[in-house]
Short mmCIF file of C-alpha atoms in Angstrom, two decimals:
data_model
loop_
_atom_site.label_atom_id
_atom_site.label_comp_id
_atom_site.label_asym_id
_atom_site.label_seq_id
_atom_site.Cartn_x
_atom_site.Cartn_y
_atom_site.Cartn_z
CA MET A 1 172.78 100.47 107.17
CA THR A 2 171.25 103.79 108.15
CA LYS A 3 168.76 105.23 105.68
CA HIS A 4 168.21 108.93 105.21
CA ASN A 5 165.03 110.45 103.84
CA SER A 6 166.49 113.80 102.92
CA PRO A 7 164.84 115.53 99.96
CA ILE A 8 166.21 114.51 96.61
CA ARG A 9 165.62 115.63 93.08
CA PRO A 10 163.22 113.12 91.52
CA VAL A 11 164.70 110.76 88.99
CA GLU A 12 161.55 109.25 87.55
CA GLU A 13 161.03 105.53 87.10
CA GLU A 14 158.99 102.24 87.12
CA VAL A 15 159.45 98.72 86.41
CA PRO A 16 158.29 89.19 78.15
CA ARG A 17 157.69 86.03 77.17
CA LYS A 18 159.73 82.88 77.22
CA ARG A 19 162.33 82.71 74.52
CA THR A 20 163.89 79.61 73.04
CA ARG A 21 166.83 81.25 71.40
CA SER A 22 170.36 80.09 72.05
CA GLN A 23 171.95 81.21 75.26
CA ARG A 24 173.38 84.67 75.26
CA ARG A 25 175.16 86.58 77.95
CA ILE A 26 175.30 90.35 77.87
CA ARG A 27 177.43 92.41 80.18
CA GLU A 28 177.53 96.19 80.34
CA ILE A 29 179.81 97.79 82.91
CA LEU A 30 179.46 101.40 83.91
CA ALA A 31 181.46 103.50 86.33
CA VAL A 32 181.02 107.13 87.13
CA CYS A 33 181.89 109.94 89.49
CA GLY A 34 180.14 113.25 89.09
CA ALA A 35 179.55 114.05 85.44
CA LEU A 36 182.09 111.58 84.03
CA VAL A 37 180.27 108.81 82.18
CA ALA A 38 181.60 105.72 80.46
CA VAL A 39 180.20 102.54 78.95
CA VAL A 40 182.77 99.86 78.26
CA VAL A 41 182.93 96.12 77.74
CA PRO A 42 184.36 94.52 79.74
CA VAL A 43 186.48 97.15 81.53
CA VAL A 44 185.33 99.04 84.62
CA LEU A 45 186.38 102.68 84.72
CA VAL A 46 186.68 104.24 88.16
CA ASN A 47 187.12 107.89 89.02
CA THR A 48 187.43 109.47 92.47
CA TYR A 49 186.48 112.72 94.04
CA GLY A 50 189.19 115.05 95.25
CA GLY A 51 189.86 118.50 96.57
CA GLN A 52 186.80 118.72 98.77
CA SER A 53 186.73 121.10 101.69
CA SER A 54 186.09 120.00 105.26
CA ALA A 55 182.59 121.48 104.99
CA ALA A 56 181.90 119.31 101.94
CA GLU A 57 183.08 116.25 103.86
CA GLU A 58 180.67 117.01 106.69
CA GLU A 59 177.76 117.49 104.30
CA PRO A 60 178.49 115.47 101.14
CA GLU A 61 176.82 116.88 98.05
CA SER A 62 175.16 114.46 95.69
CA GLN A 63 175.63 114.86 91.95
CA LEU A 64 173.19 113.89 89.21
CA SER A 65 174.39 112.14 86.07
CA ALA A 66 173.14 109.96 83.24
CA THR A 67 175.17 107.18 81.65
CA ASN A 68 175.79 106.69 77.97
CA LEU A 69 173.17 104.62 76.17
CA PHE A 70 173.56 100.84 76.14
CA ASP A 71 171.59 97.92 74.69
CA LEU A 72 169.45 95.47 76.64
CA GLU A 73 167.46 92.48 75.40
CA PRO A 74 164.03 91.46 76.69
CA GLY A 75 164.23 89.18 79.70
CA LEU A 76 166.03 88.98 83.01
CA ALA A 77 168.69 91.54 83.90
CA ILE A 78 170.82 91.48 87.06
CA VAL A 79 172.11 94.91 88.12
CA GLU A 80 174.97 95.12 90.64
CA MET A 81 175.66 98.53 92.21
CA THR A 82 178.31 99.94 94.54
CA HIS A 83 178.70 103.39 96.08
CA GLN A 84 181.53 104.75 98.24
CA GLY A 85 180.02 108.10 99.21
CA GLU A 86 178.40 109.21 102.46
CA GLY A 87 175.29 110.81 100.98
CA ASP A 88 172.36 109.65 98.87
CA PHE A 89 172.66 106.96 96.22
CA VAL A 90 169.69 106.71 93.85
CA VAL A 91 169.69 104.64 90.65
CA ASP A 92 166.95 104.44 88.02
CA LEU A 93 166.97 102.37 84.83
CA LEU A 94 164.83 103.62 81.96
CA PRO A 95 164.47 103.29 78.19
CA ALA A 96 166.37 105.89 76.18
CA GLU A 97 163.25 107.40 74.62
CA GLN A 98 161.81 107.91 78.08
CA GLU A 99 164.97 109.69 79.22
CA GLU A 100 164.47 112.17 76.40
CA ASN A 101 160.75 112.63 77.07
CA ALA A 102 159.88 115.68 79.17
CA ALA A 103 156.64 114.11 80.43
CA ARG A 104 157.89 111.31 82.63
CA PRO A 105 155.90 108.70 84.60
CA GLU A 106 155.36 108.84 88.32
CA ARG A 107 158.36 107.75 90.35
CA ILE A 108 158.34 104.20 91.69
CA GLU A 109 159.74 104.10 95.21
CA PHE A 110 162.39 101.56 96.17
CA PHE A 111 159.76 99.52 98.00
CA GLY A 112 157.11 100.15 95.32
CA ASP A 113 155.69 97.81 92.73
CA GLN A 114 158.36 97.16 90.12
CA ASN A 115 155.72 95.97 87.69
CA ASP A 116 153.86 99.29 87.46
CA VAL A 117 153.94 100.55 83.88
CA SER A 118 153.15 103.98 82.48
CA GLY A 119 154.39 106.22 79.71
CA THR A 120 156.21 104.78 76.71
CA GLY A 121 158.31 102.21 78.52
CA SER A 122 159.23 100.56 81.80
CA THR A 123 161.30 102.36 84.40
CA PHE A 124 162.93 100.65 87.36
CA ALA A 125 163.81 102.27 90.68
CA LEU A 126 166.81 100.11 91.50
CA ALA A 127 168.27 101.87 94.54
CA LYS A 128 167.35 104.51 97.06
CA GLU A 129 170.11 104.23 99.63
CA ALA A 130 172.56 106.32 101.64
CA GLY A 131 176.24 105.84 102.45
CA SER A 132 178.38 102.93 101.29
CA VAL A 133 176.37 100.50 99.18
CA ASP A 134 176.98 97.07 97.66
CA ILE A 135 173.65 95.73 96.39
CA SER A 136 172.04 93.95 93.44
CA ARG A 137 168.57 93.87 91.88
CA ALA A 138 166.78 91.60 89.42
CA VAL A 139 164.42 93.14 86.85
CA GLY A 140 162.51 91.99 83.78
CA ILE A 141 163.31 94.04 80.68
CA GLN A 142 160.17 94.32 78.55
CA THR A 143 161.50 95.68 75.27
CA ALA A 144 164.83 95.47 73.50
CA GLY A 145 166.72 98.66 72.77
CA LYS A 146 168.77 101.47 74.20
CA HIS A 147 168.61 102.12 77.94
CA VAL A 148 170.22 104.57 80.35
CA PHE A 149 170.85 104.88 84.09
CA ASP A 150 169.97 108.05 85.94
CA VAL A 151 172.18 108.24 89.02
CA LYS A 152 172.37 110.48 92.07
CA ALA A 153 175.53 109.90 94.11
CA SER A 154 177.90 111.66 96.51
CA GLY A 155 180.98 109.56 95.73
CA PRO A 156 182.49 107.03 93.29
CA TRP A 157 180.08 104.37 92.10
CA THR A 158 179.88 101.45 89.69
CA ILE A 159 177.00 99.67 87.98
CA GLN A 160 177.26 96.31 86.25
CA VAL A 161 174.45 94.82 84.15
CA ASP A 162 174.33 91.12 83.36
CA GLN A 163 171.68 89.29 81.32
CA PRO A 164 172.20 85.60 82.14
CA ARG A 165 170.66 82.94 79.92
CA PRO A 166 171.68 79.68 81.61
CA SER A 167 170.32 76.29 80.56
CA GLY A 168 170.52 74.96 84.10
CA ALA A 169 171.01 76.02 87.73
CA PRO A 170 171.55 74.40 91.15
CA GLU A 171 168.65 73.10 93.24
CA PRO A 172 167.10 75.69 95.58
CA THR A 173 168.86 76.44 98.82
CA ARG A 174 168.72 78.98 101.62
CA PHE A 175 169.67 82.59 100.88
CA SER A 176 170.51 85.42 103.27
CA GLY A 177 171.65 89.03 103.24
CA ASP A 178 171.30 92.43 104.87
CA ASP A 179 170.30 94.69 101.98
CA ALA A 180 168.76 94.62 98.50
CA THR A 181 169.85 91.44 96.73
CA ALA A 182 169.18 89.43 93.60
CA THR A 183 169.82 85.86 94.72
CA PRO A 184 171.67 83.31 92.61
CA LEU A 185 169.56 81.47 90.05
CA PHE A 186 168.12 78.14 91.14
CA GLN A 187 166.14 75.27 89.64
CA LEU A 188 162.56 74.47 90.69
CA SER A 189 160.34 71.56 89.77
CA SER A 190 156.64 72.16 89.24
CA GLY A 191 154.20 71.85 92.12
CA PRO A 192 153.58 73.52 95.49
CA LYS A 193 156.57 75.05 97.26
CA GLU A 194 156.93 76.40 100.78
CA ILE A 195 158.83 79.67 101.19
CA SER A 196 160.12 80.49 104.68
CA VAL A 197 161.32 84.01 105.49
CA THR A 198 163.02 85.47 108.57
CA ASN A 199 163.35 89.17 109.31
CA PRO A 200 165.11 89.49 112.70
CA GLY A 201 165.30 93.28 112.60
CA GLY A 202 161.64 93.75 111.75
CA GLU A 203 162.56 96.36 109.14
CA LYS A 204 160.98 96.84 105.72
CA LEU A 205 161.28 93.69 103.64
CA GLU A 206 159.81 92.75 100.25
CA ILE A 207 160.58 89.54 98.38
CA SER A 208 159.47 88.62 94.87
CA LEU A 209 159.94 85.29 93.14
CA LEU A 210 160.93 85.78 89.48
CA ASP A 211 161.28 83.30 86.66
CA GLY A 212 164.31 83.03 84.39
CA GLU A 213 162.93 85.74 82.10
CA GLY A 214 162.49 88.25 84.91
CA ASN A 215 158.69 87.89 85.18
CA GLU A 216 157.26 88.09 88.68
CA VAL A 217 155.73 84.73 89.60
CA ASP A 218 154.70 85.57 93.15
CA ARG A 219 154.99 88.40 95.66
CA VAL A 220 156.30 86.33 98.56
CA LEU A 221 156.43 89.09 101.14
CA GLU A 222 155.23 92.67 100.80
CA ASP A 223 155.78 95.49 103.28
CA GLU A 224 152.43 96.65 104.62
CA THR A 225 153.61 98.55 107.70
CA ASP A 226 152.89 102.24 108.21
CA GLY A 227 156.44 103.02 109.32
CA ALA A 228 155.65 102.72 113.03
CA GLU A 229 155.08 98.96 113.03
CA THR A 230 157.61 96.20 112.55
CA GLN A 231 157.21 93.15 110.38
CA PRO A 232 157.03 89.63 111.87
CA ALA A 233 160.38 88.02 112.62
CA ALA A 234 159.40 84.89 110.69
CA SER A 235 156.74 83.93 108.18
CA SER A 236 155.98 81.27 105.59
CA SER A 237 153.79 80.95 102.53
CA THR A 238 153.03 78.49 99.76
CA VAL A 239 153.35 79.13 96.04
CA ASP A 240 152.32 76.86 93.18
CA ILE A 241 155.05 76.55 90.54
CA ARG A 242 153.24 75.81 87.29
CA GLU A 243 156.31 75.16 85.17
CA ALA A 244 159.66 73.64 86.07
CA GLY A 245 162.57 75.93 85.29
CA ILE A 246 165.00 78.53 86.56
CA TYR A 247 163.97 81.08 89.18
CA LEU A 248 165.44 83.63 91.59
CA PHE A 249 164.38 85.98 94.39
CA ASP A 250 164.52 89.76 94.17
CA VAL A 251 164.85 91.01 97.75
CA ARG A 252 164.35 94.62 98.85
CA ALA A 253 165.52 94.94 102.43
CA GLU A 254 166.91 97.28 105.07
CA SER A 255 168.28 94.71 107.54
CA LEU A 256 169.17 91.04 107.96
CA TRP A 257 166.94 88.52 106.20
CA THR A 258 166.82 84.88 105.12
CA VAL A 259 164.62 83.11 102.59
CA GLU A 260 164.37 79.39 101.89
CA ILE A 261 162.27 77.52 99.34
CA SER A 262 161.49 73.80 99.42
CA ASP A 263 158.84 71.30 98.37
CA ALA A 264 155.65 71.77 100.35
CA GLY A 265 154.92 68.84 102.65
#
């Protein structure tokens, strides 16, 4: 997917302890085009652009919008996003009180540290893409309460939020993709694990291992290039899992990638 670094209006952002409550699954589905905003459960509302001139088609104009408020609980949240436009697609998740605050924290870039915290709450930069998009991200919500998405888009888009609370998950396997992805949940036993990563395109790639509550356990791979260099095509590292449980990878990527986790030999 081609990325564009055209100037955009900043939509500020940023990125809980184990809970033993009964399982609960929360799903908020949002769909928007332009200024139309809707929050519904469990229906997805879709609107489309129309009546654009040929000039507008050649240079799609992005529109800024904010969704209605919706509730999130502390813990893991999986955000799935799609975009059908040709221009920029930027999504930020922030607490409602922060949306209303004029003094906002410094923007966290898509490849930034999702655990940076400033201001009155945590803000997550979930997407900074261009063109058609079908991606997902995993984040750890720190405080319960009302939240909102700030979105910049040039065409129809949808956002779906899921807060899974499973009691079990499959054993770890090999995952792959070509863009930002929250992998399926998987079960890990305690002890040392080997994580193998491939990055055939050598593009920017960051991978974080999260626990079932959305807390970052380890930064598996972090982009340290200056834009002119490429990352290694393959790498491996070892992480010590202190507690058996459910985990997942949050991958921020611009090209093909694979990641595999297994018991260290």
